[in-house]
Amino acid sequence: MNERPDIAVIGNQRPHTFALLEARFTVHRVFEAPDPLAALRAIGPRVRGAASNGMAGLSRAQIEAMPNLEIVAINGVGLETTDLDAARARGITVATAPVLYDDVADLAITLALSACRRIPQADRFVRSGLWGKQPWPLGRKFTGMRAGIIGLGRIGTEIAARLAAFKTTIAYADPVARDVPYRRYDDAESLARESDVLFLAAAGGAKGTRPPIVGRAVLDALGPQGVFVNVARGWIVDEAALVAALVEGRLGAAGLDVFHDEPSVPPALLTLDNVVLTPHIASSTEETMRAMGECVVGNLVSWFEGKGALTPVAM
Ligand code: 8YV
């Protein structure tokens, strides 16, 4: 690669990723501009590559602003905000960073354990000096639970692998019958009815385009002893129904890493004692963020060396 191709950065990257990009490319941080689309249009014809992330993606308008775009490398695996139809029509290669599955599964188990054993509440109990003064309200035993996984893709499969060590009975709901020894249910509601803990690990789909996968019926099927964990996308849950179920005690507890309008969190959740909340951090470890950034840069370098993308999405 003798030249330094122009790369438009559509969604923010970590400093390490920027350093790697800037060593090889002419980098335009359009996402930082007051009007990112106008900034993109101003340089559009020069741009041959783009970098984005799983939440920002690449829209049709952005694709149209870059008539010579060849590849977009996404720092994440979510494709909900990327217009795959528009990319396909233009022959643009879309590459993701499929190196985060372990971390997301680790966090899913952490949230389930934290919700069952009430870890944040226990931490607050100790810090506030209540130990020895008040009885500790008992948690729930996680080992041996009946676990349901909605979406048995790469993340769901890693969650299942970890659940095996907790002697859980594993079942799943997925449009695709997977070659696994776990019982498959036709729909999320039937799965929830037979689960003590329910993990949502399904691909999202664009916001507002489909009915939520988890609504009141699924939450009521999980029931007042049930634990719900979401490491997928906030908008595939009916968030108002989730809040109501938790407030009214129709759902036992929840561990949530994702929300409908991040970084906004429904105020009612902040006051509840039966929820554990994290700020969309499932892939936020030093190791995985570094690997994801290297994957973004590796895809772009390989492409512009004429060797093709490393981790392209099947279009
Ligand atoms: C990131 C994600 O937080 O991969 C995804 O789709 O949701 C996460 O890994 C996201 O890419 C934003 O950087």
Coordinates of C-alpha atoms and ligand atoms in Angstrom, one line a residue:
M1 CA 0.0 0.0 0.0
N2 CA 2.0 3.0 -1.2
E3 CA -0.7 5.7 -1.0
R4 CA -2.6 6.7 2.1
P5 CA -6.3 6.1 1.2
D6 CA -8.8 8.5 2.7
I7 CA -10.8 7.0 5.5
A8 CA -13.9 8.6 7.0
V9 CA -14.5 7.8 10.6
I10 CA -18.3 7.7 11.0
G11 CA -18.4 6.3 14.6
N12 CA -15.9 6.9 17.3
Q13 CA -12.9 4.6 17.9
R14 CA -10.6 4.1 20.8
P15 CA -7.3 6.2 20.8
H16 CA -5.3 3.0 20.1
T17 CA -7.4 2.4 17.0
F18 CA -7.0 6.0 15.8
A19 CA -3.2 5.7 16.2
L20 CA -3.1 2.6 14.1
L21 CA -5.4 4.2 11.4
E22 CA -3.4 7.4 11.3
A23 CA -0.2 5.4 10.7
R24 CA -1.6 4.0 7.4
F25 CA -4.4 6.3 6.2
T26 CA -5.5 9.9 5.8
V27 CA -8.1 9.9 8.5
H28 CA -11.2 12.2 8.6
R29 CA -13.0 12.3 12.0
V30 CA -16.3 13.4 10.5
F31 CA -18.3 12.1 13.5
E32 CA -16.8 15.0 15.6
A33 CA -18.0 17.7 13.2
P34 CA -21.0 19.9 14.3
D35 CA -22.8 18.6 11.2
P36 CA -21.2 15.1 10.5
L37 CA -23.2 14.5 7.3
A38 CA -22.2 17.9 5.8
A39 CA -18.6 17.2 6.8
L40 CA -18.8 13.9 5.1
R41 CA -20.3 15.4 1.9
A42 CA -17.4 17.9 1.8
I43 CA -14.8 15.1 1.4
G44 CA -17.2 12.4 0.0
P45 CA -15.6 11.7 -3.4
R46 CA -12.1 11.2 -1.9
V47 CA -13.2 8.6 0.6
R48 CA -12.5 5.0 -0.3
G49 CA -12.9 3.5 3.2
A50 CA -14.9 4.1 6.3
A51 CA -14.7 3.1 10.0
S52 CA -17.7 3.0 12.3
N53 CA -18.9 1.2 15.4
G54 CA -21.8 -1.2 16.2
M55 CA -24.1 1.6 17.4
A56 CA -23.3 4.3 14.8
G57 CA -23.2 1.9 11.8
L58 CA -23.5 3.4 8.2
S59 CA -26.7 4.9 6.9
R60 CA -28.0 5.2 3.4
A61 CA -27.4 9.0 3.4
Q62 CA -23.8 8.4 4.5
I63 CA -23.2 5.8 1.8
E64 CA -24.7 8.2 -0.8
A65 CA -22.3 10.9 0.4
M66 CA -19.3 8.7 -0.5
P67 CA -19.6 7.7 -4.2
N68 CA -16.3 5.9 -4.2
L69 CA -16.6 4.0 -0.9
E70 CA -15.2 0.5 -1.2
I71 CA -15.3 -0.8 2.4
V72 CA -16.7 0.0 5.8
A73 CA -15.0 -1.6 8.9
I74 CA -17.3 -1.7 11.9
N75 CA -15.9 -1.8 15.4
G76 CA -18.5 -4.1 16.7
V77 CA -20.9 -6.8 15.5
G78 CA -24.2 -5.0 15.5
L79 CA -25.5 -4.2 12.1
E80 CA -28.8 -2.6 13.0
T81 CA -27.8 0.9 12.0
T82 CA -26.0 -0.1 8.9
D83 CA -28.0 0.0 5.6
L84 CA -26.9 -3.4 4.2
D85 CA -29.3 -3.1 1.2
A86 CA -27.7 0.2 0.2
A87 CA -24.2 -1.2 0.7
R88 CA -25.0 -4.3 -1.3
A89 CA -26.5 -2.3 -4.2
R90 CA -23.2 -0.4 -4.4
G91 CA -21.0 -3.4 -3.9
I92 CA -19.5 -2.0 -0.7
T93 CA -17.9 -4.6 1.5
V94 CA -19.1 -4.5 5.2
A95 CA -16.7 -6.0 7.8
T96 CA -17.4 -6.4 11.5
A97 CA -15.1 -7.1 14.5
P98 CA -16.3 -10.6 15.5
V99 CA -13.9 -10.9 18.5
L100 CA -16.2 -9.9 21.4
Y101 CA -18.3 -13.0 22.0
D102 CA -16.4 -14.2 25.1
D103 CA -16.7 -10.8 26.8
V104 CA -20.4 -10.4 26.0
A105 CA -21.1 -13.9 27.4
D106 CA -19.0 -13.2 30.4
L107 CA -21.1 -10.1 31.2
A108 CA -24.3 -12.0 30.6
I109 CA -23.3 -14.5 33.3
T110 CA -22.1 -11.7 35.5
L111 CA -25.4 -9.9 35.3
A112 CA -27.3 -13.1 36.0
L113 CA -25.2 -13.9 39.0
S114 CA -25.3 -10.3 40.2
A115 CA -29.1 -10.2 39.9
C116 CA -29.5 -13.6 41.7
R117 CA -26.9 -13.0 44.5
R118 CA -27.7 -9.2 44.7
I119 CA -24.1 -8.2 44.4
P120 CA -24.5 -4.4 43.9
Q121 CA -27.0 -4.4 46.7
A122 CA -24.5 -6.3 48.9
D123 CA -21.8 -3.9 48.1
R124 CA -24.0 -0.9 49.0
F125 CA -25.0 -2.8 52.2
V126 CA -21.4 -3.1 53.4
R127 CA -20.4 0.5 52.3
S128 CA -23.4 2.0 54.2
G129 CA -22.4 0.3 57.4
L130 CA -25.5 -1.9 57.6
W131 CA -23.6 -5.2 58.1
G132 CA -24.2 -6.4 61.6
K133 CA -27.1 -4.0 62.1
Q134 CA -29.7 -5.4 59.7
P135 CA -30.4 -8.9 58.3
W136 CA -29.2 -9.4 54.7
P137 CA -32.2 -10.3 52.5
L138 CA -31.3 -13.6 50.9
G139 CA -30.5 -14.0 47.2
R140 CA -31.3 -16.8 44.8
K141 CA -29.3 -19.9 43.9
F142 CA -28.1 -19.6 40.3
T143 CA -26.5 -23.0 40.0
G144 CA -29.0 -25.5 38.8
M145 CA -31.5 -23.0 37.4
R146 CA -33.4 -23.6 34.2
A147 CA -31.8 -21.2 31.7
G148 CA -33.4 -20.0 28.5
I149 CA -31.5 -18.2 25.7
I150 CA -33.3 -16.2 23.1
G151 CA -31.0 -16.2 20.0
L152 CA -28.4 -19.0 19.9
G153 CA -25.9 -17.3 17.6
R154 CA -22.3 -16.7 18.5
I155 CA -23.0 -14.9 21.7
G156 CA -25.8 -17.2 22.8
T157 CA -23.6 -20.2 22.2
E158 CA -20.9 -18.8 24.4
I159 CA -23.5 -18.1 27.1
A160 CA -24.6 -21.7 26.9
A161 CA -21.0 -22.9 27.2
R162 CA -20.6 -21.0 30.5
L163 CA -24.0 -22.1 31.8
A164 CA -23.0 -25.7 31.5
A165 CA -20.5 -25.2 34.4
F166 CA -23.4 -23.9 36.5
K167 CA -25.3 -27.2 36.1
T168 CA -28.2 -25.4 34.4
T169 CA -30.8 -27.0 32.1
I170 CA -30.3 -25.1 28.9
A171 CA -33.0 -24.4 26.3
Y172 CA -33.3 -21.8 23.5
A173 CA -35.6 -20.1 21.1
D174 CA -34.2 -19.2 17.7
P175 CA -35.7 -19.1 14.2
V176 CA -32.9 -21.5 13.1
A177 CA -32.7 -25.0 14.6
R178 CA -29.1 -25.3 15.8
D179 CA -27.1 -28.5 16.0
V180 CA -27.0 -28.6 19.8
P181 CA -28.3 -30.9 22.5
Y182 CA -30.5 -28.2 24.0
R183 CA -34.3 -28.2 23.8
R184 CA -35.6 -25.7 21.2
Y185 CA -38.8 -23.7 21.7
D186 CA -40.8 -22.2 18.9
D187 CA -41.2 -18.9 20.6
A188 CA -39.8 -16.7 23.4
E189 CA -42.9 -17.0 25.5
S190 CA -42.9 -20.8 25.6
L191 CA -39.2 -20.7 26.5
A192 CA -39.8 -18.1 29.2
R193 CA -42.5 -20.3 30.8
E194 CA -40.0 -23.1 31.3
S195 CA -37.1 -20.8 32.4
D196 CA -35.9 -19.4 35.7
V197 CA -33.4 -17.1 34.0
L198 CA -33.8 -15.8 30.5
F199 CA -31.0 -14.4 28.4
L200 CA -31.7 -12.1 25.4
A201 CA -28.9 -12.5 22.9
A202 CA -30.7 -12.1 19.6
A203 CA -29.7 -9.8 16.8
G204 CA -31.7 -6.6 17.0
G205 CA -33.0 -5.4 13.6
A206 CA -33.2 -1.7 13.0
K207 CA -35.0 0.3 15.8
G208 CA -38.7 0.5 15.4
T209 CA -38.9 -1.9 12.4
R210 CA -40.3 -5.0 14.2
P211 CA -42.3 -5.7 17.2
P212 CA -40.2 -6.3 20.3
I213 CA -39.1 -9.9 20.9
V214 CA -39.7 -9.5 24.6
G215 CA -42.9 -7.9 25.7
R216 CA -45.4 -8.3 28.5
A217 CA -46.4 -11.8 27.5
V218 CA -42.8 -13.1 27.7
L219 CA -42.1 -11.3 31.0
D220 CA -45.3 -12.6 32.6
A221 CA -44.4 -16.1 31.4
L222 CA -41.0 -15.7 33.1
G223 CA -42.9 -14.6 36.2
P224 CA -42.3 -13.2 39.7
Q225 CA -39.4 -15.5 40.4
G226 CA -37.8 -15.1 37.0
V227 CA -34.6 -13.3 36.1
F228 CA -34.2 -11.5 32.8
V229 CA -30.8 -10.5 31.3
N230 CA -30.4 -8.4 28.2
V231 CA -27.0 -8.1 26.4
A232 CA -28.5 -7.6 23.0
R233 CA -30.3 -4.3 22.1
G234 CA -32.7 -2.3 24.3
W235 CA -35.2 -1.8 21.5
I236 CA -36.0 -5.5 21.1
V237 CA -37.6 -5.3 24.5
D238 CA -40.8 -3.4 25.3
E239 CA -39.0 -1.3 27.9
A240 CA -42.2 0.1 29.4
A241 CA -43.5 -3.4 29.9
L242 CA -40.2 -4.4 31.5
V243 CA -40.3 -1.5 33.9
A244 CA -43.9 -2.2 34.8
A245 CA -43.2 -5.9 35.4
L246 CA -40.3 -5.1 37.7
V247 CA -42.2 -2.3 39.5
E248 CA -45.3 -4.5 40.0
G249 CA -43.3 -7.6 41.0
R250 CA -44.6 -9.6 38.1
L251 CA -40.9 -10.2 37.2
G252 CA -38.4 -11.2 39.8
A253 CA -35.2 -9.3 38.8
A254 CA -33.3 -8.1 35.7
G255 CA -29.7 -7.5 34.7
L256 CA -29.5 -5.0 31.9
D257 CA -26.6 -3.8 29.8
V258 CA -28.6 -2.2 27.0
F259 CA -31.5 0.3 26.9
H260 CA -33.9 1.7 24.3
D261 CA -32.5 5.2 24.2
E262 CA -28.9 5.0 25.4
P263 CA -27.5 6.6 27.4
S264 CA -31.0 7.4 28.8
V265 CA -32.3 4.9 31.3
P266 CA -35.9 4.9 32.5
P267 CA -35.9 6.8 35.8
A268 CA -38.0 4.0 37.5
L269 CA -35.2 1.5 37.0
L270 CA -32.8 3.7 38.9
T271 CA -35.0 3.4 42.0
L272 CA -35.6 -0.4 41.9
D273 CA -33.8 -2.8 44.1
N274 CA -34.3 -5.8 41.9
V275 CA -32.3 -4.6 38.9
V276 CA -28.6 -4.5 38.1
L277 CA -27.7 -1.9 35.5
T278 CA -24.5 -1.5 33.4
P279 CA -23.8 1.1 30.7
H280 CA -23.5 -1.0 27.5
I281 CA -20.1 -2.4 28.5
A282 CA -20.3 -6.0 27.4
S283 CA -17.3 -5.7 25.1
S284 CA -15.5 -3.0 27.2
T285 CA -12.4 -4.8 28.3
E286 CA -8.8 -3.6 27.5
E287 CA -8.2 -6.9 25.6
T288 CA -11.3 -7.0 23.5
M289 CA -11.4 -3.3 22.7
R290 CA -7.8 -3.6 21.5
A291 CA -8.6 -6.7 19.4
M292 CA -11.7 -5.0 17.9
G293 CA -9.6 -1.9 16.9
E294 CA -7.0 -4.1 15.4
C295 CA -9.7 -6.0 13.5
V296 CA -11.0 -2.7 12.1
V297 CA -7.6 -1.6 11.0
G298 CA -6.6 -5.0 9.8
N299 CA -9.7 -5.1 7.5
L300 CA -8.9 -1.8 6.0
V301 CA -5.2 -2.5 5.5
S302 CA -5.8 -5.9 4.0
W303 CA -8.4 -4.4 1.6
F304 CA -6.2 -1.6 0.4
E305 CA -3.3 -4.0 -0.1
G306 CA -5.6 -5.8 -2.5
K307 CA -6.0 -8.9 -0.3
G308 CA -9.7 -8.5 0.5
A309 CA -11.4 -7.9 3.9
L310 CA -10.4 -10.2 6.8
T311 CA -13.9 -10.5 8.4
P312 CA -16.5 -9.5 5.8
V313 CA -20.2 -10.0 6.4
A314 CA -21.9 -12.4 4.0
M315 CA -24.0 -10.1 1.8
Ligands
8YV1 C1 -20.1 -1.8 21.1 C2 -21.8 -3.5 20.3 O1 -20.4 -1.2 22.3 O2 -20.7 -4.8 18.8 C3 -21.7 -4.2 19.0 O3 -22.6 -4.2 18.3 O4 -22.9 -3.2 20.7 C4 -20.6 -3.2 21.2 O5 -19.6 -4.0 21.0 C5 -20.5 -1.0 19.9 O6 -19.9 -1.4 18.8 C6 -20.3 0.5 20.1 O7 -18.9 0.7 20.0

